[in-house]
Tab-separated table of C-alpha atoms and ligand atoms in Angstrom:
chain	number	residue	atom	x	y	z
H	1	UNK	CA	0.000	0.000	0.000
H	2	UNK	CA	1.573	3.253	-1.140
H	3	UNK	CA	0.126	6.392	0.394
H	4	UNK	CA	0.546	9.680	-1.453
H	5	UNK	CA	-0.209	12.958	0.256
H	6	UNK	CA	-1.669	15.473	-2.184
H	7	UNK	CA	-2.871	19.039	-1.684
H	8	UNK	CA	-6.650	19.509	-1.633
H	9	UNK	CA	-7.926	19.444	-5.207
H	10	UNK	CA	-9.943	22.217	-6.859
H	11	UNK	CA	-12.846	21.278	-9.122
H	12	UNK	CA	-13.277	24.504	-11.035
H	13	UNK	CA	-16.554	23.452	-12.697
H	14	UNK	CA	-19.486	21.986	-10.759
H	15	UNK	CA	-23.260	22.418	-10.728
H	16	UNK	CA	-24.436	22.027	-7.124
H	17	UNK	CA	-28.024	22.863	-8.164
H	18	UNK	CA	-29.058	25.037	-5.247
H	19	UNK	CA	-31.393	26.912	-5.350
H	20	UNK	CA	-34.118	25.333	-7.440
H	21	UNK	CA	-32.991	21.800	-8.150
H	22	UNK	CA	-32.267	20.414	-4.675
H	23	UNK	CA	-33.762	17.064	-5.673
H	24	UNK	CA	-30.649	16.618	-7.885
H	25	UNK	CA	-28.014	17.975	-5.458
H	26	UNK	CA	-27.537	20.643	-2.796
H	27	UNK	CA	-24.569	22.349	-1.176
H	28	UNK	CA	-24.238	19.573	1.404
H	29	UNK	CA	-24.505	16.516	-0.873
H	30	UNK	CA	-22.409	18.145	-3.613
H	31	UNK	CA	-19.571	19.220	-1.310
H	32	UNK	CA	-19.709	15.851	0.519
H	33	UNK	CA	-19.193	14.172	-2.873
H	34	UNK	CA	-16.312	16.595	-3.484
H	35	UNK	CA	-14.533	15.545	-0.260
H	36	UNK	CA	-14.994	11.896	-1.216
H	37	UNK	CA	-13.106	12.746	-4.394
H	38	UNK	CA	-10.272	14.563	-2.608
H	39	UNK	CA	-11.663	17.920	-3.734
H	40	UNK	CA	-11.585	20.680	-1.098
H	41	UNK	CA	-12.626	23.628	-3.288
H	42	UNK	CA	-15.391	23.722	-5.879
H	43	UNK	CA	-16.463	26.514	-8.205
H	44	UNK	CA	-20.238	26.452	-8.667
H	45	UNK	CA	-22.005	27.406	-11.883
H	46	UNK	CA	-24.857	29.948	-12.153
H	47	UNK	CA	-27.513	27.960	-14.088
H	48	UNK	CA	-29.667	27.394	-11.016
H	49	UNK	CA	-33.315	28.400	-10.633
H	50	UNK	CA	-33.305	31.357	-10.330
H	51	UNK	CA	-29.950	31.847	-12.053
H	52	UNK	CA	-27.115	33.653	-10.229
H	53	UNK	CA	-27.498	36.773	-12.336
H	54	UNK	CA	-27.912	39.643	-9.836
H	55	UNK	CA	-26.096	40.799	-6.661
H	56	UNK	CA	-29.087	39.744	-4.543
H	57	UNK	CA	-29.131	36.233	-5.957
H	58	UNK	CA	-25.395	35.868	-5.497
H	59	UNK	CA	-25.750	36.945	-1.847
H	60	UNK	CA	-28.633	34.511	-1.352
H	61	UNK	CA	-26.657	31.668	-2.920
H	62	UNK	CA	-23.678	32.517	-0.688
H	63	UNK	CA	-25.980	32.235	2.358
H	64	UNK	CA	-27.245	28.834	1.215
H	65	UNK	CA	-23.710	27.591	0.567
H	66	UNK	CA	-22.428	28.913	3.892
H	67	UNK	CA	-25.139	27.019	5.765
H	68	UNK	CA	-24.422	23.624	4.210
H	69	UNK	CA	-21.043	23.339	2.508
H	70	UNK	CA	-18.393	20.969	3.876
H	71	UNK	CA	-15.652	22.167	1.508
H	72	UNK	CA	-14.802	25.628	0.184
H	73	UNK	CA	-17.045	27.030	-2.528
H	74	UNK	CA	-16.577	29.807	-5.076
H	75	UNK	CA	-19.629	31.055	-6.955
H	76	UNK	CA	-19.873	32.156	-10.574
H	77	UNK	CA	-22.240	34.862	-11.695
H	78	UNK	CA	-23.985	34.322	-15.019
H	79	UNK	CA	-25.184	36.552	-17.801
H	80	UNK	CA	-28.794	36.254	-18.951
H	81	UNK	CA	-30.608	37.618	-21.992
H	82	UNK	CA	-33.143	39.453	-19.845
H	83	UNK	CA	-30.918	40.801	-17.062
H	84	UNK	CA	-27.712	41.261	-19.087
H	85	UNK	CA	-24.877	42.290	-16.761
H	86	UNK	CA	-27.017	43.016	-13.677
H	87	UNK	CA	-24.467	41.053	-11.601
H	88	UNK	CA	-21.791	43.733	-12.096
H	89	UNK	CA	-21.971	45.494	-8.699
H	90	UNK	CA	-21.193	42.125	-7.039
H	91	UNK	CA	-18.720	40.863	-9.653
H	92	UNK	CA	-15.830	40.915	-7.142
H	93	UNK	CA	-17.741	38.458	-4.932
H	94	UNK	CA	-17.863	35.877	-7.719
H	95	UNK	CA	-15.011	33.622	-8.826
H	96	UNK	CA	-15.719	34.611	-12.423
H	97	UNK	CA	-18.369	35.329	-15.037
H	98	UNK	CA	-19.962	32.410	-16.880
H	99	UNK	CA	-21.383	32.945	-20.333
H	100	UNK	CA	-23.254	30.191	-22.171
H	101	UNK	CA	-22.799	30.764	-25.872
H	102	UNK	CA	-24.243	27.368	-26.829
H	103	UNK	CA	-27.402	25.562	-25.750
H	104	UNK	CA	-27.410	23.398	-22.661
H	105	UNK	CA	-29.376	22.763	-19.440
H	106	UNK	CA	-31.076	25.944	-18.244
H	107	UNK	CA	-32.003	29.184	-19.959
H	108	UNK	CA	-28.791	31.191	-19.876
H	109	UNK	CA	-27.802	31.078	-23.524
H	110	UNK	CA	-26.646	34.434	-24.923
H	111	UNK	CA	-27.332	34.505	-28.642
H	112	UNK	CA	-26.599	37.992	-29.937
H	113	UNK	CA	-23.236	39.493	-30.763
H	114	UNK	CA	-24.499	42.811	-29.477
H	115	UNK	CA	-25.029	41.498	-25.947
H	116	UNK	CA	-21.745	39.551	-26.012
H	117	UNK	CA	-19.872	42.770	-26.782
H	118	UNK	CA	-21.526	44.454	-23.843
H	119	UNK	CA	-20.777	41.592	-21.442
H	120	UNK	CA	-17.056	41.512	-22.278
H	121	UNK	CA	-16.796	45.309	-22.247
H	122	UNK	CA	-18.475	45.848	-18.885
H	123	UNK	CA	-16.545	42.962	-17.247
H	124	UNK	CA	-13.309	44.608	-18.433
H	125	UNK	CA	-14.403	48.019	-17.124
H	126	UNK	CA	-15.365	46.603	-13.737
H	127	UNK	CA	-12.092	44.665	-13.487
H	128	UNK	CA	-10.169	47.885	-14.182
H	129	UNK	CA	-12.106	49.687	-11.421
H	130	UNK	CA	-11.313	46.952	-8.911
H	131	UNK	CA	-7.749	46.605	-10.095
H	132	UNK	CA	-6.483	43.764	-7.954
H	133	UNK	CA	-7.705	40.444	-6.674
H	134	UNK	CA	-4.826	38.501	-5.151
H	135	UNK	CA	-1.060	38.154	-5.516
H	136	UNK	CA	-1.649	35.267	-7.918
H	137	UNK	CA	-4.258	37.054	-9.947
H	138	UNK	CA	-3.523	40.685	-10.719
H	139	UNK	CA	-6.837	41.127	-12.528
H	140	UNK	CA	-9.502	42.766	-10.486
H	141	UNK	CA	-11.947	39.994	-11.286
H	142	UNK	CA	-11.908	36.343	-12.207
H	143	UNK	CA	-11.883	35.349	-15.872
H	144	UNK	CA	-14.795	35.175	-18.262
H	145	UNK	CA	-15.511	31.447	-18.509
H	146	UNK	CA	-17.386	30.430	-21.628
H	147	UNK	CA	-19.362	27.382	-22.633
H	148	UNK	CA	-18.327	27.798	-26.263
H	149	UNK	CA	-18.291	24.984	-28.812
H	150	UNK	CA	-16.901	24.831	-32.335
H	151	UNK	CA	-17.182	28.227	-34.091
H	152	UNK	CA	-18.000	29.928	-30.808
H	153	UNK	CA	-14.435	29.284	-29.600
H	154	UNK	CA	-12.815	31.714	-32.085
H	155	UNK	CA	-15.725	34.131	-31.574
H	156	UNK	CA	-15.050	34.288	-27.815
H	157	UNK	CA	-11.286	34.473	-28.384
H	158	UNK	CA	-11.827	37.517	-30.570
H	159	UNK	CA	-14.100	39.252	-28.057
H	160	UNK	CA	-11.744	38.609	-25.166
H	161	UNK	CA	-8.912	40.194	-27.139
H	162	UNK	CA	-11.008	43.161	-28.244
H	163	UNK	CA	-11.712	43.987	-24.598
H	164	UNK	CA	-8.509	42.618	-23.052
H	165	UNK	CA	-10.312	40.206	-20.732
H	166	UNK	CA	-8.777	36.878	-19.617
H	167	UNK	CA	-10.819	34.105	-21.243
H	168	UNK	CA	-11.279	30.589	-19.891
H	169	UNK	CA	-12.848	28.029	-22.216
H	170	UNK	CA	-14.621	25.348	-20.183
H	171	UNK	CA	-14.885	21.663	-21.141
H	172	UNK	CA	-12.972	21.643	-24.448
H	173	UNK	CA	-13.910	18.442	-26.257
H	174	UNK	CA	-12.939	18.602	-29.945
H	175	UNK	CA	-9.685	18.526	-31.898
H	176	UNK	CA	-10.623	21.738	-33.735
H	177	UNK	CA	-11.184	23.532	-30.416
H	178	UNK	CA	-8.012	22.480	-28.627
H	179	UNK	CA	-5.943	23.192	-31.739
H	180	UNK	CA	-7.473	26.678	-31.993
H	181	UNK	CA	-6.676	27.358	-28.345
H	182	UNK	CA	-3.163	25.993	-28.618
H	183	UNK	CA	-2.460	28.237	-31.577
H	184	UNK	CA	-3.925	31.263	-29.776
H	185	UNK	CA	-1.648	30.547	-26.802
H	186	UNK	CA	1.356	30.331	-29.121
H	187	UNK	CA	0.426	33.785	-30.405
H	188	UNK	CA	0.395	35.165	-26.866
H	189	UNK	CA	-3.375	35.394	-26.408
H	190	UNK	CA	-4.492	35.404	-22.763
H	191	UNK	CA	-6.591	32.242	-22.831
H	192	UNK	CA	-6.832	29.180	-20.601
H	193	UNK	CA	-8.964	26.074	-20.902
H	194	UNK	CA	-10.147	22.949	-19.136
H	195	UNK	CA	-11.021	19.374	-20.079
H	196	UNK	CA	-13.341	16.996	-18.232
H	197	UNK	CA	-12.621	13.381	-17.287
H	198	UNK	CA	-15.621	12.250	-19.386
H	199	UNK	CA	-14.172	13.839	-22.514
H	200	UNK	CA	-10.739	12.361	-21.736
H	201	UNK	CA	-11.851	8.832	-20.819
H	202	UNK	CA	-15.076	8.271	-22.825
H	203	UNK	CA	-16.021	8.773	-26.463
H	204	UNK	CA	-19.157	8.479	-28.597
H	205	UNK	CA	-18.304	4.775	-28.936
H	206	UNK	CA	-19.469	4.408	-25.317
H	207	UNK	CA	-22.923	5.798	-26.140
H	208	UNK	CA	-24.666	2.516	-27.043
H	209	UNK	CA	-23.673	1.209	-23.614
H	210	UNK	CA	-24.406	4.411	-21.666
H	211	UNK	CA	-27.569	5.702	-23.366
H	212	UNK	CA	-28.836	8.868	-21.627
H	213	UNK	CA	-26.167	8.441	-18.926
H	214	UNK	CA	-23.642	9.369	-21.596
H	215	UNK	CA	-25.545	12.479	-22.694
H	216	UNK	CA	-24.006	15.827	-21.803
H	217	UNK	CA	-22.993	19.106	-23.475
H	218	UNK	CA	-20.561	19.120	-25.155
H	219	UNK	CA	-21.501	15.608	-26.282
H	220	UNK	CA	-19.050	12.722	-26.100
H	221	UNK	CA	-16.811	13.178	-29.125
H	222	UNK	CA	-15.039	10.947	-31.643
H	223	UNK	CA	-12.006	8.837	-30.683
H	224	UNK	CA	-9.915	11.256	-32.773
H	225	UNK	CA	-11.168	14.201	-30.699
H	226	UNK	CA	-10.273	12.307	-27.516
H	227	UNK	CA	-6.808	11.545	-28.939
H	228	UNK	CA	-6.369	15.262	-29.708
H	229	UNK	CA	-6.987	16.226	-26.074
H	230	UNK	CA	-4.258	13.799	-24.974
H	231	UNK	CA	-1.932	14.974	-27.763
H	232	UNK	CA	-2.343	18.610	-26.676
H	233	UNK	CA	-2.240	18.025	-22.945
H	234	UNK	CA	0.266	20.865	-22.621
H	235	UNK	CA	-2.435	23.297	-23.771
H	236	UNK	CA	-4.976	22.055	-21.193
H	237	UNK	CA	-4.589	24.194	-18.084
H	238	UNK	CA	-7.185	22.571	-15.833
H	239	UNK	CA	-8.938	19.235	-15.331
H	240	UNK	CA	-12.464	19.999	-14.069
H	241	UNK	CA	-15.479	17.746	-14.000
H	242	UNK	CA	-18.580	19.703	-15.077
H	243	UNK	CA	-20.291	17.741	-12.269
H	244	UNK	CA	-23.899	18.076	-13.513
H	245	UNK	CA	-26.209	15.685	-11.660
H	246	UNK	CA	-29.684	14.737	-12.931
H	247	UNK	CA	-31.779	11.961	-11.399
H	248	UNK	CA	-32.179	8.533	-12.996
H	249	UNK	CA	-35.903	9.313	-13.380
H	250	UNK	CA	-35.086	12.524	-15.287
H	251	UNK	CA	-32.674	10.514	-17.423
H	252	UNK	CA	-35.587	8.206	-18.274
H	253	UNK	CA	-34.140	5.194	-16.467
H	254	UNK	CA	-36.603	4.957	-13.594
H	255	UNK	CA	-40.383	5.070	-13.951
H	256	UNK	CA	-41.793	6.697	-17.092
H	257	UNK	CA	-39.738	6.966	-20.298
H	258	UNK	CA	-38.595	10.550	-20.934
H	259	UNK	CA	-38.652	12.215	-24.343
H	260	UNK	CA	-35.620	14.501	-23.993
H	261	UNK	CA	-33.601	13.788	-20.847
H	262	UNK	CA	-31.534	16.724	-19.547
H	263	UNK	CA	-27.835	16.626	-20.527
H	264	UNK	CA	-25.204	16.293	-17.810
H	265	UNK	CA	-23.387	13.725	-15.684
H	266	UNK	CA	-21.981	13.773	-12.138
H	267	UNK	CA	-18.186	13.619	-11.800
H	268	UNK	CA	-16.687	15.418	-8.800
H	269	UNK	CA	-15.968	12.228	-6.834
H	270	UNK	CA	-14.590	10.136	-9.693
H	271	UNK	CA	-12.060	12.571	-11.193
H	272	UNK	CA	-9.117	11.738	-8.931
H	273	UNK	CA	-9.281	7.923	-9.277
H	274	UNK	CA	-9.650	8.274	-13.060
H	275	UNK	CA	-6.623	10.580	-13.251
H	276	UNK	CA	-4.607	8.345	-10.909
H	277	UNK	CA	-5.445	5.408	-13.151
H	278	UNK	CA	-3.929	7.363	-16.049
H	279	UNK	CA	-0.887	8.002	-13.834
H	280	UNK	CA	-0.698	4.265	-13.116
H	281	UNK	CA	-0.808	3.581	-16.852
H	282	UNK	CA	1.949	6.125	-17.517
H	283	UNK	CA	-0.289	8.492	-19.495
H	284	UNK	CA	0.076	11.282	-16.898
H	285	UNK	CA	2.414	12.099	-14.035
H	286	UNK	CA	1.274	12.965	-10.535
H	287	UNK	CA	2.794	16.389	-11.224
H	288	UNK	CA	0.495	16.779	-14.256
H	289	UNK	CA	-2.483	16.103	-11.985
H	290	UNK	CA	-1.458	18.501	-9.204
H	291	UNK	CA	-0.616	21.167	-11.773
H	292	UNK	CA	-4.072	20.928	-13.391
H	293	UNK	CA	-6.203	20.263	-10.318
H	294	UNK	CA	-4.520	22.606	-7.819
H	295	UNK	CA	-1.873	25.016	-9.087
H	296	UNK	CA	-3.528	26.219	-12.291
H	297	UNK	CA	-7.096	26.683	-10.987
H	298	UNK	CA	-5.716	28.624	-7.991
H	299	UNK	CA	-3.733	30.896	-10.297
H	300	UNK	CA	-6.465	31.386	-12.895
H	301	UNK	CA	-9.229	32.143	-10.385
H	302	UNK	CA	-7.048	33.791	-7.712
H	303	UNK	CA	-8.116	31.262	-5.054
H	304	UNK	CA	-6.693	31.432	-1.527
H	305	UNK	CA	-4.411	28.658	-0.265
H	306	UNK	CA	-5.797	26.157	2.230
H	307	UNK	CA	-3.267	25.707	5.052
H	308	UNK	CA	-2.906	22.283	6.749
H	309	UNK	CA	-4.920	20.607	4.005
H	310	UNK	CA	-3.959	17.146	2.782
H	311	UNK	CA	-5.577	14.394	0.727
H	312	UNK	CA	-4.228	10.940	1.565
H	313	UNK	CA	-4.600	8.518	-1.315
H	314	UNK	CA	-3.730	4.855	-1.542
H	315	UNK	CA	-2.453	4.991	-5.093
H	316	UNK	CA	-2.193	1.202	-5.402
H	317	UNK	CA	-5.757	0.413	-4.303
H	318	UNK	CA	-7.403	-1.308	-7.272
H	319	UNK	CA	-11.203	-1.423	-7.339
H	320	UNK	CA	-14.263	-0.861	-9.504
H	321	UNK	CA	-16.264	2.395	-9.512
H	322	UNK	CA	-19.809	1.685	-8.346
H	323	UNK	CA	-23.027	3.667	-8.194
H	324	UNK	CA	-23.698	2.601	-4.592
H	325	UNK	CA	-20.442	4.130	-3.378
H	326	UNK	CA	-21.317	7.621	-4.679
H	327	UNK	CA	-22.137	10.504	-2.334
H	328	UNK	CA	-23.911	12.637	-4.940
H	329	UNK	CA	-27.672	12.750	-4.330
H	330	UNK	CA	-28.384	11.197	-7.726
H	331	UNK	CA	-26.432	8.039	-6.814
H	332	UNK	CA	-24.927	7.166	-10.191
H	333	UNK	CA	-21.827	7.698	-12.261
H	334	UNK	CA	-21.235	7.214	-15.995
H	335	UNK	CA	-18.023	5.418	-14.967
H	336	UNK	CA	-19.791	2.613	-13.063
H	337	UNK	CA	-18.062	-0.699	-13.726
H	338	UNK	CA	-14.745	0.907	-14.626
H	339	UNK	CA	-11.707	-0.561	-12.845
H	340	UNK	CA	-9.518	2.177	-11.340
H	341	UNK	CA	-6.393	2.687	-9.243
H	342	UNK	CA	-6.290	5.134	-6.356
H	343	UNK	CA	-8.598	5.498	-3.386
H	344	UNK	CA	-9.027	8.597	-1.236
H	345	UNK	CA	-8.535	7.420	2.340
H	346	UNK	CA	-8.549	10.617	4.321
H	347	UNK	CA	-9.033	14.327	3.722
H	348	UNK	CA	-7.768	16.915	6.189
H	349	UNK	CA	-9.042	20.457	5.667
H	350	UNK	CA	-7.459	23.244	7.720
H	351	UNK	CA	-6.175	20.717	10.226
H	352	UNK	CA	-9.442	18.799	10.692
H	353	UNK	CA	-10.227	15.344	9.371
H	354	UNK	CA	-13.286	15.986	7.201
H	355	UNK	CA	-13.461	12.645	5.357
H	356	UNK	CA	-12.239	9.189	6.272
H	357	UNK	CA	-12.797	5.769	4.716
H	358	UNK	CA	-15.997	6.581	2.888
H	359	UNK	CA	-17.514	8.781	5.612
H	360	UNK	CA	-17.926	12.544	5.632
H	361	UNK	CA	-17.068	13.844	9.099
H	362	UNK	CA	-17.297	17.599	8.523
H	363	UNK	CA	-20.244	19.552	9.884
H	364	UNK	CA	-22.528	21.281	7.354
H	365	UNK	CA	-21.410	24.906	7.166
H	366	UNK	CA	-17.762	24.178	7.982
H	367	UNK	CA	-16.718	24.978	4.392
H	368	UNK	CA	-15.973	28.577	3.418
H	369	UNK	CA	-17.643	30.578	0.714
H	370	UNK	CA	-14.873	32.400	-1.130
H	371	UNK	CA	-14.724	36.127	-1.973
H	372	UNK	CA	-17.546	37.065	0.425
H	373	UNK	CA	-17.516	40.060	2.783
H	374	UNK	CA	-16.369	39.064	6.275
S	1	DOR	O1	-24.172	18.578	-19.930
S	1	DOR	C1	-24.241	19.655	-19.374
S	1	DOR	N1	-24.999	19.821	-18.280
S	1	DOR	N2	-23.575	20.693	-19.881
S	1	DOR	C2	-23.739	21.934	-19.405
S	1	DOR	O2	-23.138	22.838	-19.927
S	1	DOR	C3	-24.697	22.201	-18.295
S	1	DOR	C4	-24.894	21.004	-17.499
S	1	DOR	C5	-26.056	21.064	-16.532
S	1	DOR	O3	-26.192	22.093	-15.843
S	1	DOR	O4	-26.788	20.084	-16.414
S	2	ZN	ZN1	-21.171	23.845	-20.130
S	3	ZN	ZN1	-21.188	22.998	-16.695
């Protein structure tokens, strides 16, 4: 048994569903699942109901998170067609701005160039007013994170350059996208990106087996797209899960059949074993993992360090991922049945044991909500 001691991981892309969809997940179940995966900081997306699109809603979401979270939580604000950039007065209390440029779960898609211009421009103006976030992040605000697929990738790259805003492209899944981003980086453009475990370890060839449990946005891609992500690993700044739980009933797998199940799959508690399995196979180094799950997300989002925080992993433990072992409220994983190496044994957050051998020990509310007034 070989024990590795890792820093607490950051999952820079999760949907904890509160408020509005607590039957899928809430701040307790979602952060408990995070601890089980060795993740001690999560960044939560704004496509809740109501969406996190105004200062009041951000403050309300921070209250909800503070009451229940067992790990640290940063909150994104989101742009909407109807409210535009109403979040701006509270932008410094968010980890970043999320813009949906393509269709997905929720109603946050921005579909006019006119509004996109405004959103990039006002984020840049607000960042200049604030001027400073942290020693690691000299920008006054977090980046603009975009759900942008295919042609929307160069469109967002152009806008971010026009307004001099740091751009982060979430869940890159296609060869064309990662090659565009790599080339932009070579030209000195201020862009970062992330890839999810499902786009690295699954492809559309898994769809017949997975059915609606393999449906998410971006969709599972071709084996060549998957190969491109691995080929261009150097251009992938962050591994993040896009943890997006929906119930088995909503996926049409319990009770009545469902005509169009919502896209999205949980992932926050399976990322580390999947990555450690790639380390075991020699496809990644442990350094690659720590770089992309700790160092880079902290730098890109200006996240505070967590002192006395350690994740103890038995890197030789060999077992099969199972639905029953999951802490997420929805109780399933698209990786069920997959043999993996690496089991989280213990998580210590700020000196306290918060997770041990499958059990969450932290009290609800013991996590911190980042960037809030004290
Ligand atoms: O598959 C997805 N599900 N992609 C997204 O971008 C949103 C997410 C969700 O919130 O369910
Ligand atoms: Zn997305
Ligand atoms: Zn997402």
